[in-house]
Structure formats: structure tokens, C-alpha cells
XYZ file of C-alpha atoms in Angstrom:
359
model
C -43.115 17.145 -54.983
C -43.603 20.129 -52.701
C -40.564 19.128 -50.640
C -38.427 18.852 -53.773
C -39.622 22.290 -54.809
C -38.712 23.707 -51.397
C -35.247 22.152 -51.548
C -34.593 23.945 -54.837
C -35.389 27.332 -53.309
C -32.991 29.450 -51.291
C -33.822 30.274 -47.700
C -33.768 34.032 -48.082
C -36.783 35.020 -45.977
C -36.656 35.961 -42.300
C -38.309 33.518 -39.916
C -41.921 34.173 -38.999
C -43.038 34.464 -35.353
C -44.617 31.006 -35.637
C -41.333 29.517 -36.845
C -39.489 31.134 -33.933
C -42.053 29.878 -31.447
C -41.743 26.334 -32.802
C -37.946 26.547 -32.516
C -38.184 27.608 -28.850
C -40.614 24.771 -28.157
C -37.951 22.396 -29.474
C -35.333 24.003 -27.216
C -33.494 25.813 -29.995
C -32.113 29.242 -29.133
C -29.096 31.458 -29.712
C -26.861 30.804 -26.738
C -23.127 30.918 -26.106
C -21.632 28.692 -23.430
C -18.663 31.045 -23.311
C -20.868 33.795 -21.847
C -21.829 31.534 -18.944
C -18.212 30.443 -18.364
C -16.933 34.023 -18.303
C -19.737 35.114 -15.967
C -18.874 32.304 -13.538
C -15.164 33.167 -13.732
C -15.701 36.857 -12.920
C -18.196 36.047 -10.155
C -15.652 33.723 -8.521
C -12.892 36.321 -8.897
C -14.990 39.053 -7.300
C -16.030 36.795 -4.440
C -12.501 35.620 -3.650
C -11.082 39.143 -4.063
C -13.342 40.545 -1.354
C -13.892 37.412 0.711
C -10.513 35.664 0.712
C -9.553 36.883 4.189
C -12.774 35.699 5.805
C -12.601 32.404 3.913
C -9.024 31.778 5.057
C -9.923 32.613 8.636
C -12.725 30.041 8.626
C -10.506 27.385 7.030
C -7.738 28.099 9.541
C -10.253 27.790 12.351
C -11.255 24.349 11.087
C -7.610 23.263 10.799
C -6.825 24.649 14.231
C -9.744 22.776 15.733
C -8.646 19.628 13.917
C -5.069 19.836 15.168
C -6.184 20.818 18.665
C -8.423 17.780 19.020
C -6.154 15.343 17.172
C -4.196 14.441 20.332
C -7.320 13.883 22.406
C -9.519 12.063 19.882
C -9.367 8.322 19.678
C -9.543 7.279 16.034
C -11.524 4.096 15.555
C -14.152 2.623 13.269
C -16.846 4.062 15.519
C -15.504 7.626 15.584
C -14.055 8.118 12.098
C -17.446 8.285 10.361
C -19.087 11.032 12.493
C -15.748 12.898 12.554
C -15.546 12.876 8.732
C -19.185 13.917 8.381
C -18.702 16.848 10.756
C -15.545 17.960 8.912
C -17.243 17.806 5.486
C -20.278 19.661 6.821
C -18.134 22.516 8.178
C -16.245 22.726 4.881
C -19.487 22.736 2.903
C -20.945 25.531 5.041
C -17.867 27.625 4.311
C -18.045 27.023 0.566
C -21.877 27.191 0.368
C -22.045 30.988 -0.267
C -19.659 30.883 -3.227
C -21.386 27.807 -4.647
C -24.771 29.534 -4.357
C -23.430 32.692 -6.036
C -21.921 30.715 -8.922
C -25.178 28.801 -9.343
C -27.234 32.014 -9.489
C -24.780 33.627 -11.905
C -24.948 30.582 -14.174
C -28.761 30.670 -14.225
C -28.800 34.450 -14.772
C -26.341 34.231 -17.694
C -28.605 31.745 -19.449
C -31.751 33.755 -18.701
C -30.184 36.909 -20.141
C -29.400 35.088 -23.377
C -32.567 33.066 -24.003
C -35.054 34.057 -21.291
C -37.145 31.477 -19.484
C -37.322 28.431 -21.730
C -38.912 25.129 -20.777
C -38.969 22.540 -23.546
C -40.260 19.015 -22.807
C -39.372 18.134 -26.404
C -35.699 18.902 -25.803
C -35.728 16.820 -22.606
C -37.209 13.803 -24.382
C -35.093 11.051 -25.977
C -33.754 11.760 -29.456
C -32.743 8.614 -31.340
C -31.040 10.667 -34.042
C -28.323 11.596 -31.540
C -27.191 7.962 -31.336
C -27.434 7.377 -35.082
C -23.833 6.607 -36.182
C -24.354 8.005 -39.683
C -25.754 11.324 -38.452
C -23.129 11.400 -35.705
C -20.402 10.990 -38.325
C -21.899 13.843 -40.354
C -22.020 16.073 -37.280
C -18.400 15.191 -36.467
C -17.197 16.504 -39.846
C -19.713 19.308 -40.243
C -18.953 23.024 -40.515
C -20.269 23.572 -36.986
C -17.844 21.012 -35.557
C -14.980 22.613 -37.481
C -15.861 26.046 -36.105
C -16.062 24.648 -32.554
C -12.644 22.990 -33.005
C -11.080 26.229 -34.224
C -12.644 28.126 -31.310
C -11.335 25.607 -28.782
C -7.798 25.704 -30.204
C -7.821 29.495 -30.295
C -9.147 29.661 -26.741
C -6.437 27.298 -25.497
C -3.768 29.411 -27.183
C -5.155 32.571 -25.604
C -5.408 30.963 -22.170
C -1.811 29.818 -22.483
C -0.477 33.073 -23.979
C -1.899 35.478 -21.382
C -0.329 33.745 -18.327
C 2.935 33.354 -20.237
C 3.170 37.081 -20.970
C 2.288 38.040 -17.391
C 4.733 35.584 -15.832
C 7.421 36.650 -18.300
C 7.014 40.235 -17.130
C 7.298 39.161 -13.468
C 10.428 36.998 -13.804
C 12.656 39.760 -12.460
C 10.575 39.924 -9.269
C 10.844 36.180 -8.610
C 14.477 36.497 -7.540
C 13.493 39.002 -4.863
C 11.083 36.556 -3.214
C 13.954 34.839 -1.411
C 14.268 37.912 0.799
C 10.526 38.048 1.602
C 8.597 36.397 4.386
C 6.168 33.560 3.790
C 3.152 35.858 4.155
C 4.615 38.375 1.719
C 5.319 35.598 -0.796
C 1.734 34.336 -0.468
C 0.348 37.842 -0.969
C 2.541 38.332 -4.045
C 1.487 34.993 -5.521
C -2.160 35.843 -4.831
C -1.820 39.149 -6.702
C -0.129 37.462 -9.661
C -2.788 34.770 -9.736
C -5.578 37.350 -9.650
C -3.866 39.347 -12.406
C -3.570 36.248 -14.599
C -7.177 35.213 -14.040
C -8.553 38.725 -14.529
C -6.576 39.327 -17.743
C -7.572 35.922 -19.078
C -11.167 36.678 -18.166
C -11.132 39.939 -20.140
C -9.805 38.152 -23.204
C -12.381 35.386 -22.788
C -15.100 38.029 -22.440
C -14.223 39.447 -25.859
C -14.210 35.930 -27.295
C -17.554 35.200 -25.615
C -19.160 38.294 -27.148
C -17.875 37.308 -30.586
C -19.069 33.744 -30.035
C -22.540 34.944 -29.039
C -22.699 37.101 -32.175
C -21.727 34.068 -34.244
C -24.290 31.852 -32.465
C -26.972 34.474 -33.078
C -26.047 34.665 -36.764
C -26.015 30.867 -37.063
C -29.369 30.625 -35.267
C -31.023 33.208 -37.541
C -29.538 31.508 -40.584
C -30.951 28.159 -39.478
C -34.422 29.679 -39.046
C -34.595 31.240 -42.490
C -37.444 30.096 -44.688
C -38.173 29.786 -48.368
C -40.994 31.773 -49.922
C -42.941 28.558 -50.409
C -42.635 27.720 -46.706
C -44.024 31.126 -45.796
C -46.952 30.599 -48.180
C -47.628 27.146 -46.734
C -47.476 28.462 -43.176
C -49.838 31.298 -44.035
C -52.216 28.812 -45.612
C -52.108 26.520 -42.567
C -52.498 29.246 -39.971
C -54.954 31.584 -41.650
C -56.571 29.211 -44.133
C -56.528 28.926 -47.887
C -56.739 32.439 -49.461
C -59.258 31.160 -52.002
C -61.464 29.733 -49.273
C -61.148 32.899 -47.211
C -62.129 35.032 -50.197
C -65.161 32.846 -50.818
C -66.194 33.101 -47.167
C -65.829 36.890 -47.246
C -67.913 37.018 -50.426
C -70.656 34.947 -48.797
C -70.563 37.171 -45.716
C -70.949 40.262 -47.891
C -73.868 38.702 -49.731
C -75.597 37.797 -46.455
C -75.035 41.307 -45.105
C -76.352 42.802 -48.367
C -79.499 40.655 -48.238
C -80.073 41.642 -44.613
C -79.621 45.280 -45.557
C -82.014 45.034 -48.497
C -84.603 43.395 -46.233
C -84.472 46.502 -44.000
C -85.140 48.960 -46.852
C -88.972 48.455 -46.920
C -89.096 49.386 -43.217
C -87.327 52.725 -43.792
C -89.034 56.120 -43.783
C -87.129 57.750 -46.638
C -84.282 57.153 -49.097
C -81.873 60.047 -49.664
C -80.229 59.945 -53.121
C -77.319 61.544 -54.963
C -79.472 61.173 -57.230
C -77.879 58.478 -59.441
C -74.732 57.211 -57.685
C -75.656 57.022 -53.982
C -78.681 55.985 -51.943
C -79.096 56.002 -48.141
C -82.186 54.627 -46.393
C -83.186 56.252 -43.087
C -85.595 55.112 -40.396
C -86.696 56.994 -37.281
C -88.350 55.059 -34.466
C -89.242 57.597 -31.808
C -89.966 54.938 -29.188
C -86.512 53.314 -29.532
C -83.976 55.808 -30.932
C -83.119 59.391 -30.110
C -82.207 60.087 -33.743
C -82.788 58.606 -37.207
C -80.759 55.500 -38.078
C -79.133 54.458 -41.357
C -80.593 51.040 -42.223
C -79.110 50.693 -45.709
C -76.723 52.473 -48.033
C -74.919 51.786 -51.261
C -73.309 53.109 -54.405
C -73.748 52.220 -58.054
C -75.639 48.973 -58.516
C -76.468 48.714 -54.787
C -77.896 52.259 -54.857
C -80.106 51.377 -57.813
C -81.277 48.260 -55.997
C -82.151 50.268 -52.861
C -84.117 52.800 -54.914
C -85.929 50.034 -56.777
C -87.013 48.369 -53.524
C -88.079 51.753 -52.136
C -90.250 52.456 -55.173
C -91.802 49.002 -54.992
C -92.791 49.656 -51.367
C -93.955 53.220 -51.895
C -91.116 54.912 -50.020
C -90.327 58.520 -50.939
C -87.004 59.247 -52.701
C -85.529 62.617 -51.721
C -82.660 64.050 -53.750
C -80.022 65.800 -51.623
C -76.490 65.387 -52.984
C -74.480 66.828 -50.089
C -76.490 65.012 -47.408
C -76.359 61.717 -49.294
C -72.583 61.991 -49.648
C -72.107 62.803 -45.959
C -74.367 59.976 -44.782
C -72.647 57.513 -47.104
C -69.117 58.486 -45.989
C -69.399 58.987 -42.213
C -72.316 56.845 -41.003
C -72.143 53.053 -40.911
C -75.141 50.829 -41.483
C -77.098 50.450 -38.268
C -75.666 53.627 -36.650
C -77.507 56.787 -35.641
C -76.828 59.931 -37.621
C -74.457 62.479 -35.971
C -75.765 65.642 -34.339
C -74.433 67.938 -37.063
C -76.856 66.293 -39.514
C -79.940 66.460 -37.264
C -81.310 69.629 -38.875
C -80.912 68.477 -42.488
C -82.444 65.055 -41.817
C -85.240 66.577 -39.727
C -86.261 68.805 -42.628
C -86.406 65.776 -44.940
C -88.419 63.727 -42.415
C -90.797 66.609 -41.844
C -91.345 66.802 -45.588
C -91.910 63.028 -45.758
C -94.330 63.071 -42.832
C -96.243 65.923 -44.457
C -96.546 63.856 -47.616
C -97.804 60.872 -45.641
C -100.338 63.069 -43.849
C -101.483 64.555 -47.157
C -101.883 61.082 -48.684
C -103.753 59.907 -45.596
C -106.051 62.934 -45.706
C -106.619 62.597 -49.450
């Protein structure tokens, strides 16, 4: 019944921190794959822009060594394997820096978007992913439609940008017949870099828009109904009714403990009718009098009643009673600015006790 009630409610409330934490534990986060792709593209462009000459020199050195030793190396079943391994190792060492850079950029792009996220739940098997019915629903869902539109639009952009650049360079193609091979290669390299860089800028804009959409979709998916928030609050902090009952019991226990300390006090300062504050001064333990009980209304009447039953003096001092009630907690020493006023009251009480003892 509760689930049916939740389904009838709109998810209008922002997700709670607990809901967000549970989503991260399941591997859910707002992330755009386009951001990672664009970051890898620009990292590769920057690397090849500044490191193409050194990369070509190393590749030419490998080819030169290969051609130089081709006439002197006997190719057989025994030599082809170590020769191939050595060639692949040299090639890998040349490409290792760019591969490492692209790997670090890929990791950094994901960390910037979602931070460090380790989710064993997401790594575990999910049988719902191979459910044909749910797979069919996902295939024709709004998310799949949006992804299809994004892919088509991205393909059009990727095709349109090179077309416009090449169209603007058609007039220069006829002049290449008069250029040397190195000049033609340099020209083609510049055109290629221009195409990739322009495409990358367009993809960057699309990636930012895609991330904004993914963030909106993620927040929308985390929204909660008011009933879900109430249930979560009840599960995390306990039933409000139970908590109120516990607080009431705690107050009653504290009140009983306070009332038990009233007979041990030296004096009770009153308002005279609304407030009552019980003070005790133990010279061997404390440097100043201590408030052992205080209350207003019914509690004040109860304190005064206990004081009278135990023969404690009641001293009326409105201003002092108000100050003690407002600024001093039960069990705390009185502040220095009240030493003089309380000392006068204690001196009066002690004089009464001495008079009674002498009488």
C-alpha cells in the first residue's frame, strides 16, 4: 500500500545526502562520455603538434635500420620471431609516451566529473541487463532516443566541419602539383590539424551541453517524493513519536535527579512566584556556589515545596533569580559578576543557621 501511495506522488523533492550516497555506491553518477572523448582528442592533438618531428625521426630511424639490415639478415623460422619481437618493442617504446598521456587524460576527465568512485555493486553481475523485456524497454526509451539523436547530430557535425574546411582549400589543391613532396606533406599535415582542431572545438561545445543534460537527467532520477523523505527520516533518525517519548523520559529522569539535589542545597532564590533557583556551596570542592536545581512555574513551586519540607531558607531576590535562571545551567558554578550578590545571600543564610544553632 505504501508503494502504491508513493507511485501516486510526484517526485518534486531534491535528493537527500543519503539518497546521493546510495546512488554513488551503486555506481550512478552524472558523467558524459563526450567529455572524455574530447579530452583525449585534444591531448593527442597537442602531443602530435609539438612532438611530430621527434616521432617521425624515431620512426625513420627504425625504418632505416630495417632497410639497412634487410640485405644482411637471413629470414628463417628461427630468426623471424625475435626480429618481429624486437621491431614491435621499438615501436611500442616510441608510442608509449602518447599512450601514457592519453591514459592519464582519460582517467583525469572521469575524475573531474565524478571524483574517485569505487562501486563493487556496479562491478557485480546484473541479471536485469540480459532480461529481454527490460532490454526492449530500454531500446525504445526516451534515453535511447536522446542518445540516437545525439549520435546522428554528432555524425553530421563531424562530417560538416571537414567538408567546409576542404571546400575552402580546393583552390590550393591545384597548386600542390608544383610543390615538393615535403611541402605537400607539410600542407596536408596543417589541413589535417585544422580539421581535427575545428572538429574538436565543435565536439567540446557538444560535450558541455551533453554533460549539462546528463547532470539534469541524473538529478531528475534522484528526486524523491515527500513520503520517501519521511520514510528515510524515520529509518535514519527513528520514529518521531518514539524519539519524542524518549526525550520526555530523559527530561523526567533529569527532573527527578534535579529534585533529589534540592534537599542538599544551602538556599533557594525565588522570583518569588515564577522562578526558583537552588544554590549549594561546598568550600572543600568548589571555588564558588553551584546551581543544583532551577525551574519556572510548576517546577519552581515543586522546588520551593521540597525546600520547605527540608527546612531550607527561601530568599526572595527577583533580579538575581532571573539572572541565575537565564545564564547559569544546572550543575554549573555561578559567574564572577554574581559573586557579591550570592555571597550576601549565603552570609544571611549562614547567620540564620548560626542563630538557630545558638538558640
